Amino acid sequence: MKVLIVLAHPEPRSLNASLKNAAAEILQRHGHEVAITDLYHQQWEASAGRQDFPALPADERLIYSAVSKKAYLDNEQSPDISAEQEKIKWADVILLQFPLWWFGMPAILKGWIDRTFTNGFGYGTGGRYGNGTLKGKKVMLMITTGATAEQLGPHGIHGAIEDLMFPVHHGVFWYAGAASLPPFVVNSANQVSPERYATILQDLEQRLLSIPDTAPIRYRVGKQDYDEKEVLQPHFATGKSGFALHLADE
C-alpha cells in the first residue's frame, strides 16, 4: 500500500505524534510505502484566501470556487496546495491522525481540507458521493479523545463517534469518492500508562495491517439511491432517521 499520514497536533512529543510515528514504522516494516504531512511542523496555512492563487490580479474579486478551479486546471495554485494534492493522488490509503477538539477536527486539519480539496480536485469533478476523484482510495481517521468509549457510544452524552465524524466520512471523503474505514479511536487519552500504550500499539498494528480486508462504511451512492432532486428514494427510509438514512442496507 501507499499510505499518506496527515498529523494535526502541535506537540511532537504528544500521543498523537507518537501514534503517527508508530503507524509509519509499522507500515514500513511490513513493506508499505509511507508519506507524511505534519501540518504544524510544515506551518500549514489553515485559512483559505488570496494567498492560494499567486497569479490572481490584485484588483480582481476573489470568488474562491471559480478561481480555485481555474488555478487547479492551469497549475497556478500555491505550491503547498499542489504538493498535498500530489500526495493524495499518490496514496492508496489516507490516515488522518488528530485529537478530537470540540467534537471535530482541529482547525488546521479542516484548513488542510478547505485548501487542498479544491474545485476540480475535491469537488466540481462531475462525480460525487462515491464517484469523485478519490474513488478507489481508502481513508481511516485515527482519533484521540479524553472521553470514554461509553460517552462516545450510541447512548453516550457526547453522541456516537460515528455521528460526530459523519461530516468527515460522508461529507468530505465519500463526497470526493473515497471509502472510509471505521475509525481507530483511543478513548480516555489524557493519561495513558506505558502498559496501556503498549496495548494501543498492538491494536494499531492489527488495524493497519488489516486495512486491505476491512469493510468500509457502506454509504449510499449518488444517482443510484437518490432521485433527480438528490433526495433519498422513499423505500430506503423505512425505519431510519438522521445520518443512518445514508447507510446502505446490509
PDB file of C-alpha atoms in Angstrom:
ATOM      1  CA  MET A   1       0.000   0.000   0.000  1.00  0.00           C
ATOM      2  CA  LYS A   2       0.954   3.621  -0.478  1.00  0.00           C
ATOM      3  CA  VAL A   3      -0.138   5.413   2.679  1.00  0.00           C
ATOM      4  CA  LEU A   4      -0.360   9.139   3.396  1.00  0.00           C
ATOM      5  CA  ILE A   5      -0.437  10.051   7.098  1.00  0.00           C
ATOM      6  CA  VAL A   6      -1.654  13.560   7.954  1.00  0.00           C
ATOM      7  CA  LEU A   7      -0.872  14.664  11.523  1.00  0.00           C
ATOM      8  CA  ALA A   8      -2.690  17.565  13.174  1.00  0.00           C
ATOM      9  CA  HIS A   9      -1.148  18.142  16.615  1.00  0.00           C
ATOM     10  CA  PRO A  10       1.189  20.968  17.688  1.00  0.00           C
ATOM     11  CA  GLU A  11       3.350  18.915  20.086  1.00  0.00           C
ATOM     12  CA  PRO A  12       5.915  16.454  18.625  1.00  0.00           C
ATOM     13  CA  ARG A  13       6.018  14.612  21.984  1.00  0.00           C
ATOM     14  CA  SER A  14       2.244  14.136  22.087  1.00  0.00           C
ATOM     15  CA  LEU A  15       0.346  10.866  21.971  1.00  0.00           C
ATOM     16  CA  ASN A  16      -0.867  11.825  18.508  1.00  0.00           C
ATOM     17  CA  ALA A  17       2.657  12.337  17.214  1.00  0.00           C
ATOM     18  CA  SER A  18       3.743   9.075  18.828  1.00  0.00           C
ATOM     19  CA  LEU A  19       0.915   7.216  17.106  1.00  0.00           C
ATOM     20  CA  LYS A  20       1.851   8.819  13.775  1.00  0.00           C
ATOM     21  CA  ASN A  21       5.429   7.670  14.230  1.00  0.00           C
ATOM     22  CA  ALA A  22       4.313   4.197  15.261  1.00  0.00           C
ATOM     23  CA  ALA A  23       1.957   3.889  12.285  1.00  0.00           C
ATOM     24  CA  ALA A  24       4.733   4.861   9.878  1.00  0.00           C
ATOM     25  CA  GLU A  25       7.140   2.362  11.461  1.00  0.00           C
ATOM     26  CA  ILE A  26       4.600  -0.474  11.399  1.00  0.00           C
ATOM     27  CA  LEU A  27       3.645   0.126   7.780  1.00  0.00           C
ATOM     28  CA  GLN A  28       7.225   0.441   6.545  1.00  0.00           C
ATOM     29  CA  ARG A  29       8.295  -2.624   8.492  1.00  0.00           C
ATOM     30  CA  HIS A  30       5.681  -4.605   6.594  1.00  0.00           C
ATOM     31  CA  GLY A  31       6.776  -3.313   3.200  1.00  0.00           C
ATOM     32  CA  HIS A  32       4.341  -0.461   2.647  1.00  0.00           C
ATOM     33  CA  GLU A  33       5.294   2.993   1.372  1.00  0.00           C
ATOM     34  CA  VAL A  34       4.588   5.979   3.625  1.00  0.00           C
ATOM     35  CA  ALA A  35       4.402   9.732   3.070  1.00  0.00           C
ATOM     36  CA  ILE A  36       3.785  12.130   5.963  1.00  0.00           C
ATOM     37  CA  THR A  37       2.198  15.551   6.189  1.00  0.00           C
ATOM     38  CA  ASP A  38       2.848  17.137   9.606  1.00  0.00           C
ATOM     39  CA  LEU A  39       0.666  20.219   9.443  1.00  0.00           C
ATOM     40  CA  TYR A  40       2.066  22.113  12.417  1.00  0.00           C
ATOM     41  CA  HIS A  41       5.667  21.276  11.557  1.00  0.00           C
ATOM     42  CA  GLN A  42       5.037  22.472   7.996  1.00  0.00           C
ATOM     43  CA  GLN A  43       3.348  25.607   9.361  1.00  0.00           C
ATOM     44  CA  TRP A  44       0.366  24.888   7.177  1.00  0.00           C
ATOM     45  CA  GLU A  45      -1.796  27.925   6.411  1.00  0.00           C
ATOM     46  CA  ALA A  46      -5.271  26.941   7.600  1.00  0.00           C
ATOM     47  CA  SER A  47      -7.216  29.890   6.155  1.00  0.00           C
ATOM     48  CA  ALA A  48      -8.212  29.841   2.518  1.00  0.00           C
ATOM     49  CA  GLY A  49      -7.576  33.164   0.821  1.00  0.00           C
ATOM     50  CA  ARG A  50      -5.894  35.146  -1.917  1.00  0.00           C
ATOM     51  CA  GLN A  51      -2.520  33.694  -0.993  1.00  0.00           C
ATOM     52  CA  ASP A  52      -3.710  30.418  -2.557  1.00  0.00           C
ATOM     53  CA  PHE A  53      -3.649  31.976  -6.025  1.00  0.00           C
ATOM     54  CA  PRO A  54      -0.381  33.805  -6.782  1.00  0.00           C
ATOM     55  CA  ALA A  55      -1.464  34.588 -10.349  1.00  0.00           C
ATOM     56  CA  LEU A  56      -4.732  36.279  -9.333  1.00  0.00           C
ATOM     57  CA  PRO A  57      -4.569  40.018 -10.155  1.00  0.00           C
ATOM     58  CA  ALA A  58      -4.740  42.192  -7.057  1.00  0.00           C
ATOM     59  CA  ASP A  59      -7.758  44.122  -8.358  1.00  0.00           C
ATOM     60  CA  GLU A  60      -9.783  41.018  -9.297  1.00  0.00           C
ATOM     61  CA  ARG A  61     -12.582  39.918  -6.988  1.00  0.00           C
ATOM     62  CA  LEU A  62     -11.884  36.615  -5.239  1.00  0.00           C
ATOM     63  CA  ILE A  63     -14.724  34.198  -5.993  1.00  0.00           C
ATOM     64  CA  TYR A  64     -12.981  31.294  -4.326  1.00  0.00           C
ATOM     65  CA  SER A  65     -14.709  28.356  -6.002  1.00  0.00           C
ATOM     66  CA  ALA A  66     -14.329  29.708  -9.532  1.00  0.00           C
ATOM     67  CA  VAL A  67     -10.779  30.962  -9.017  1.00  0.00           C
ATOM     68  CA  SER A  68      -9.670  27.717  -7.390  1.00  0.00           C
ATOM     69  CA  LYS A  69     -10.866  25.615 -10.312  1.00  0.00           C
ATOM     70  CA  LYS A  70      -9.066  27.762 -12.853  1.00  0.00           C
ATOM     71  CA  ALA A  71      -5.912  27.755 -10.728  1.00  0.00           C
ATOM     72  CA  TYR A  72      -6.062  23.973 -10.370  1.00  0.00           C
ATOM     73  CA  LEU A  73      -6.555  23.367 -14.093  1.00  0.00           C
ATOM     74  CA  ASP A  74      -3.899  25.933 -15.078  1.00  0.00           C
ATOM     75  CA  ASN A  75      -1.411  24.801 -12.410  1.00  0.00           C
ATOM     76  CA  GLU A  76      -1.427  28.259 -10.805  1.00  0.00           C
ATOM     77  CA  GLN A  77      -2.149  27.264  -7.201  1.00  0.00           C
ATOM     78  CA  SER A  78       0.051  27.970  -4.231  1.00  0.00           C
ATOM     79  CA  PRO A  79       2.804  25.301  -4.271  1.00  0.00           C
ATOM     80  CA  ASP A  80       1.829  23.928  -0.839  1.00  0.00           C
ATOM     81  CA  ILE A  81      -1.653  23.070  -2.142  1.00  0.00           C
ATOM     82  CA  SER A  82      -0.316  21.326  -5.231  1.00  0.00           C
ATOM     83  CA  ALA A  83       2.154  19.335  -3.132  1.00  0.00           C
ATOM     84  CA  GLU A  84      -0.608  17.981  -0.894  1.00  0.00           C
ATOM     85  CA  GLN A  85      -2.795  17.119  -3.867  1.00  0.00           C
ATOM     86  CA  GLU A  86       0.064  15.124  -5.369  1.00  0.00           C
ATOM     87  CA  LYS A  87       0.417  13.174  -2.119  1.00  0.00           C
ATOM     88  CA  ILE A  88      -3.305  12.404  -2.148  1.00  0.00           C
ATOM     89  CA  LYS A  89      -3.170  11.264  -5.775  1.00  0.00           C
ATOM     90  CA  TRP A  90      -0.204   9.021  -4.942  1.00  0.00           C
ATOM     91  CA  ALA A  91      -1.789   7.382  -1.904  1.00  0.00           C
ATOM     92  CA  ASP A  92      -3.970   4.298  -1.807  1.00  0.00           C
ATOM     93  CA  VAL A  93      -4.831   4.999   1.826  1.00  0.00           C
ATOM     94  CA  ILE A  94      -5.087   8.273   3.750  1.00  0.00           C
ATOM     95  CA  LEU A  95      -4.758   8.254   7.549  1.00  0.00           C
ATOM     96  CA  LEU A  96      -5.737  11.375   9.479  1.00  0.00           C
ATOM     97  CA  GLN A  97      -4.213  11.470  12.988  1.00  0.00           C
ATOM     98  CA  PHE A  98      -5.747  14.101  15.257  1.00  0.00           C
ATOM     99  CA  PRO A  99      -7.218  14.852  18.687  1.00  0.00           C
ATOM    100  CA  LEU A 100     -10.977  15.371  18.954  1.00  0.00           C
ATOM    101  CA  TRP A 101     -11.338  19.088  19.691  1.00  0.00           C
ATOM    102  CA  TRP A 102     -14.832  20.460  20.253  1.00  0.00           C
ATOM    103  CA  PHE A 103     -16.394  17.415  18.607  1.00  0.00           C
ATOM    104  CA  GLY A 104     -14.428  17.749  15.406  1.00  0.00           C
ATOM    105  CA  MET A 105     -11.048  18.133  13.764  1.00  0.00           C
ATOM    106  CA  PRO A 106      -8.519  20.783  14.809  1.00  0.00           C
ATOM    107  CA  ALA A 107      -8.855  23.921  12.699  1.00  0.00           C
ATOM    108  CA  ILE A 108      -5.543  23.306  10.946  1.00  0.00           C
ATOM    109  CA  LEU A 109      -6.790  19.955   9.631  1.00  0.00           C
ATOM    110  CA  LYS A 110     -10.084  21.456   8.473  1.00  0.00           C
ATOM    111  CA  GLY A 111      -7.961  24.090   6.752  1.00  0.00           C
ATOM    112  CA  TRP A 112      -5.962  21.360   5.033  1.00  0.00           C
ATOM    113  CA  ILE A 113      -9.216  20.053   3.586  1.00  0.00           C
ATOM    114  CA  ASP A 114     -10.533  23.530   2.730  1.00  0.00           C
ATOM    115  CA  ARG A 115      -7.421  24.471   0.771  1.00  0.00           C
ATOM    116  CA  THR A 116      -6.462  21.095  -0.707  1.00  0.00           C
ATOM    117  CA  PHE A 117      -9.855  19.719  -1.784  1.00  0.00           C
ATOM    118  CA  THR A 118     -10.279  22.470  -4.352  1.00  0.00           C
ATOM    119  CA  ASN A 119     -12.824  22.866  -7.121  1.00  0.00           C
ATOM    120  CA  GLY A 120     -11.701  20.489  -9.854  1.00  0.00           C
ATOM    121  CA  PHE A 121      -9.951  18.187  -7.400  1.00  0.00           C
ATOM    122  CA  GLY A 122     -12.155  17.543  -4.362  1.00  0.00           C
ATOM    123  CA  TYR A 123     -15.415  18.719  -5.912  1.00  0.00           C
ATOM    124  CA  GLY A 124     -16.719  20.003  -9.216  1.00  0.00           C
ATOM    125  CA  THR A 125     -15.355  16.896 -10.915  1.00  0.00           C
ATOM    126  CA  GLY A 126     -18.565  15.573 -12.461  1.00  0.00           C
ATOM    127  CA  GLY A 127     -18.994  12.842  -9.847  1.00  0.00           C
ATOM    128  CA  ARG A 128     -19.660  12.767  -6.125  1.00  0.00           C
ATOM    129  CA  TYR A 129     -20.819  10.580  -3.241  1.00  0.00           C
ATOM    130  CA  GLY A 130     -18.863   7.532  -4.242  1.00  0.00           C
ATOM    131  CA  ASN A 131     -17.893   8.701  -7.709  1.00  0.00           C
ATOM    132  CA  GLY A 132     -15.423  11.543  -7.246  1.00  0.00           C
ATOM    133  CA  THR A 133     -11.717  11.989  -7.925  1.00  0.00           C
ATOM    134  CA  LEU A 134     -10.750   9.909  -4.889  1.00  0.00           C
ATOM    135  CA  LYS A 135     -12.743   6.839  -5.925  1.00  0.00           C
ATOM    136  CA  GLY A 136     -10.801   3.667  -5.123  1.00  0.00           C
ATOM    137  CA  LYS A 137      -8.938   5.209  -2.181  1.00  0.00           C
ATOM    138  CA  LYS A 138      -9.497   4.388   1.485  1.00  0.00           C
ATOM    139  CA  VAL A 139      -9.467   6.684   4.490  1.00  0.00           C
ATOM    140  CA  MET A 140      -9.140   5.948   8.205  1.00  0.00           C
ATOM    141  CA  LEU A 141      -9.418   8.530  10.954  1.00  0.00           C
ATOM    142  CA  MET A 142      -7.088   7.944  13.909  1.00  0.00           C
ATOM    143  CA  ILE A 143      -8.579   9.928  16.787  1.00  0.00           C
ATOM    144  CA  THR A 144      -7.576  10.545  20.384  1.00  0.00           C
ATOM    145  CA  THR A 145     -10.172  11.801  22.833  1.00  0.00           C
ATOM    146  CA  GLY A 146     -10.449  12.414  26.547  1.00  0.00           C
ATOM    147  CA  ALA A 147     -13.956  10.915  26.571  1.00  0.00           C
ATOM    148  CA  THR A 148     -14.643   7.282  27.383  1.00  0.00           C
ATOM    149  CA  ALA A 149     -15.890   4.781  24.831  1.00  0.00           C
ATOM    150  CA  GLU A 150     -19.260   4.775  26.606  1.00  0.00           C
ATOM    151  CA  GLN A 151     -19.571   8.561  26.416  1.00  0.00           C
ATOM    152  CA  LEU A 152     -18.956   8.405  22.664  1.00  0.00           C
ATOM    153  CA  GLY A 153     -21.174   5.355  22.183  1.00  0.00           C
ATOM    154  CA  PRO A 154     -24.721   5.159  20.798  1.00  0.00           C
ATOM    155  CA  HIS A 155     -26.252   6.304  24.110  1.00  0.00           C
ATOM    156  CA  GLY A 156     -23.373   8.417  25.374  1.00  0.00           C
ATOM    157  CA  ILE A 157     -23.777  12.043  26.371  1.00  0.00           C
ATOM    158  CA  HIS A 158     -21.458  13.281  23.615  1.00  0.00           C
ATOM    159  CA  GLY A 159     -23.164  11.381  20.816  1.00  0.00           C
ATOM    160  CA  ALA A 160     -21.792   8.436  18.866  1.00  0.00           C
ATOM    161  CA  ILE A 161     -18.347   8.965  17.347  1.00  0.00           C
ATOM    162  CA  GLU A 162     -19.715   7.679  14.028  1.00  0.00           C
ATOM    163  CA  ASP A 163     -22.260  10.517  14.025  1.00  0.00           C
ATOM    164  CA  LEU A 164     -19.708  13.134  15.038  1.00  0.00           C
ATOM    165  CA  MET A 165     -17.479  12.070  12.158  1.00  0.00           C
ATOM    166  CA  PHE A 166     -20.280  11.858   9.559  1.00  0.00           C
ATOM    167  CA  PRO A 167     -19.332  15.274   8.091  1.00  0.00           C
ATOM    168  CA  VAL A 168     -15.790  13.980   7.520  1.00  0.00           C
ATOM    169  CA  HIS A 169     -16.549  10.424   6.421  1.00  0.00           C
ATOM    170  CA  HIS A 170     -19.537  11.264   4.241  1.00  0.00           C
ATOM    171  CA  GLY A 171     -19.388  14.993   3.632  1.00  0.00           C
ATOM    172  CA  VAL A 172     -15.705  15.172   2.667  1.00  0.00           C
ATOM    173  CA  PHE A 173     -14.288  11.818   1.681  1.00  0.00           C
ATOM    174  CA  TRP A 174     -17.328   9.943   0.373  1.00  0.00           C
ATOM    175  CA  TYR A 175     -18.353  13.116  -1.460  1.00  0.00           C
ATOM    176  CA  ALA A 176     -14.947  13.054  -3.156  1.00  0.00           C
ATOM    177  CA  GLY A 177     -15.186   9.304  -3.826  1.00  0.00           C
ATOM    178  CA  ALA A 178     -13.029   7.765  -1.071  1.00  0.00           C
ATOM    179  CA  ALA A 179     -14.357   4.991   1.161  1.00  0.00           C
ATOM    180  CA  SER A 180     -13.919   5.496   4.909  1.00  0.00           C
ATOM    181  CA  LEU A 181     -12.997   2.640   7.205  1.00  0.00           C
ATOM    182  CA  PRO A 182     -14.294   2.553  10.790  1.00  0.00           C
ATOM    183  CA  PRO A 183     -12.153   4.988  12.800  1.00  0.00           C
ATOM    184  CA  PHE A 184      -9.335   3.951  15.133  1.00  0.00           C
ATOM    185  CA  VAL A 185     -10.217   5.721  18.379  1.00  0.00           C
ATOM    186  CA  VAL A 186      -8.104   5.985  21.532  1.00  0.00           C
ATOM    187  CA  ASN A 187     -10.512   6.917  24.308  1.00  0.00           C
ATOM    188  CA  SER A 188      -9.590   8.287  27.759  1.00  0.00           C
ATOM    189  CA  ALA A 189      -6.410   9.577  26.158  1.00  0.00           C
ATOM    190  CA  ASN A 190      -5.493  12.319  28.643  1.00  0.00           C
ATOM    191  CA  GLN A 191      -3.467   9.905  30.747  1.00  0.00           C
ATOM    192  CA  VAL A 192      -2.070   6.789  29.073  1.00  0.00           C
ATOM    193  CA  SER A 193       0.203   4.487  31.044  1.00  0.00           C
ATOM    194  CA  PRO A 194       3.156   2.721  29.398  1.00  0.00           C
ATOM    195  CA  GLU A 195       1.297  -0.582  29.783  1.00  0.00           C
ATOM    196  CA  ARG A 196      -1.810   0.749  28.059  1.00  0.00           C
ATOM    197  CA  TYR A 197       0.265   2.403  25.339  1.00  0.00           C
ATOM    198  CA  ALA A 198       1.804  -0.978  24.514  1.00  0.00           C
ATOM    199  CA  THR A 199      -1.705  -2.409  24.124  1.00  0.00           C
ATOM    200  CA  ILE A 200      -2.740   0.533  21.932  1.00  0.00           C
ATOM    201  CA  LEU A 201       0.215  -0.137  19.647  1.00  0.00           C
ATOM    202  CA  GLN A 202      -0.802  -3.783  19.314  1.00  0.00           C
ATOM    203  CA  ASP A 203      -4.332  -2.724  18.387  1.00  0.00           C
ATOM    204  CA  LEU A 204      -2.972  -0.141  15.950  1.00  0.00           C
ATOM    205  CA  GLU A 205      -0.772  -2.669  14.203  1.00  0.00           C
ATOM    206  CA  GLN A 206      -3.692  -5.039  13.807  1.00  0.00           C
ATOM    207  CA  ARG A 207      -5.890  -2.283  12.361  1.00  0.00           C
ATOM    208  CA  LEU A 208      -3.235  -1.048   9.941  1.00  0.00           C
ATOM    209  CA  LEU A 209      -2.330  -4.471   8.622  1.00  0.00           C
ATOM    210  CA  SER A 210      -5.987  -5.401   8.178  1.00  0.00           C
ATOM    211  CA  ILE A 211      -6.814  -2.321   6.069  1.00  0.00           C
ATOM    212  CA  PRO A 212      -6.976  -4.304   2.781  1.00  0.00           C
ATOM    213  CA  ASP A 213      -9.537  -6.682   4.286  1.00  0.00           C
ATOM    214  CA  THR A 214     -11.576  -4.216   6.372  1.00  0.00           C
ATOM    215  CA  ALA A 215     -15.045  -3.420   5.077  1.00  0.00           C
ATOM    216  CA  PRO A 216     -15.593   0.326   4.653  1.00  0.00           C
ATOM    217  CA  ILE A 217     -18.565   2.239   5.989  1.00  0.00           C
ATOM    218  CA  ARG A 218     -21.238   1.495   3.405  1.00  0.00           C
ATOM    219  CA  TYR A 219     -22.792   4.785   2.353  1.00  0.00           C
ATOM    220  CA  ARG A 220     -25.372   5.091  -0.367  1.00  0.00           C
ATOM    221  CA  VAL A 221     -24.234   6.083  -3.842  1.00  0.00           C
ATOM    222  CA  GLY A 222     -25.353   9.291  -5.517  1.00  0.00           C
ATOM    223  CA  LYS A 223     -27.562   8.957  -8.649  1.00  0.00           C
ATOM    224  CA  GLN A 224     -28.224   5.351  -7.626  1.00  0.00           C
ATOM    225  CA  ASP A 225     -30.119   5.645  -4.354  1.00  0.00           C
ATOM    226  CA  TYR A 226     -31.355   9.246  -4.708  1.00  0.00           C
ATOM    227  CA  ASP A 227     -33.916  10.771  -7.065  1.00  0.00           C
ATOM    228  CA  GLU A 228     -33.409  13.562  -9.597  1.00  0.00           C
ATOM    229  CA  LYS A 229     -33.656  16.140  -6.791  1.00  0.00           C
ATOM    230  CA  GLU A 230     -30.958  14.221  -4.883  1.00  0.00           C
ATOM    231  CA  VAL A 231     -33.403  13.139  -2.206  1.00  0.00           C
ATOM    232  CA  LEU A 232     -33.267   9.580  -0.896  1.00  0.00           C
ATOM    233  CA  GLN A 233     -35.643   7.164  -2.586  1.00  0.00           C
ATOM    234  CA  PRO A 234     -38.618   6.711  -0.191  1.00  0.00           C
ATOM    235  CA  HIS A 235     -38.317   2.929   0.099  1.00  0.00           C
ATOM    236  CA  PHE A 236     -34.841   3.308   1.612  1.00  0.00           C
ATOM    237  CA  ALA A 237     -36.063   5.444   4.509  1.00  0.00           C
ATOM    238  CA  THR A 238     -38.243   2.896   6.312  1.00  0.00           C
ATOM    239  CA  GLY A 239     -37.399   2.657   9.997  1.00  0.00           C
ATOM    240  CA  LYS A 240     -34.400   5.006   9.807  1.00  0.00           C
ATOM    241  CA  SER A 241     -33.683   8.630  10.588  1.00  0.00           C
ATOM    242  CA  GLY A 242     -30.789  11.054  10.734  1.00  0.00           C
ATOM    243  CA  PHE A 243     -27.392  10.065   9.408  1.00  0.00           C
ATOM    244  CA  ALA A 244     -28.386   6.382   9.374  1.00  0.00           C
ATOM    245  CA  LEU A 245     -30.578   7.118   6.362  1.00  0.00           C
ATOM    246  CA  HIS A 246     -27.456   7.347   4.248  1.00  0.00           C
ATOM    247  CA  LEU A 247     -26.029   3.982   5.249  1.00  0.00           C
ATOM    248  CA  ALA A 248     -26.613   1.283   2.654  1.00  0.00           C
ATOM    249  CA  ASP A 249     -28.639  -1.732   3.700  1.00  0.00           C
ATOM    250  CA  GLU A 250     -26.679  -4.868   4.587  1.00  0.00           C
TER     251      GLU A 250
END
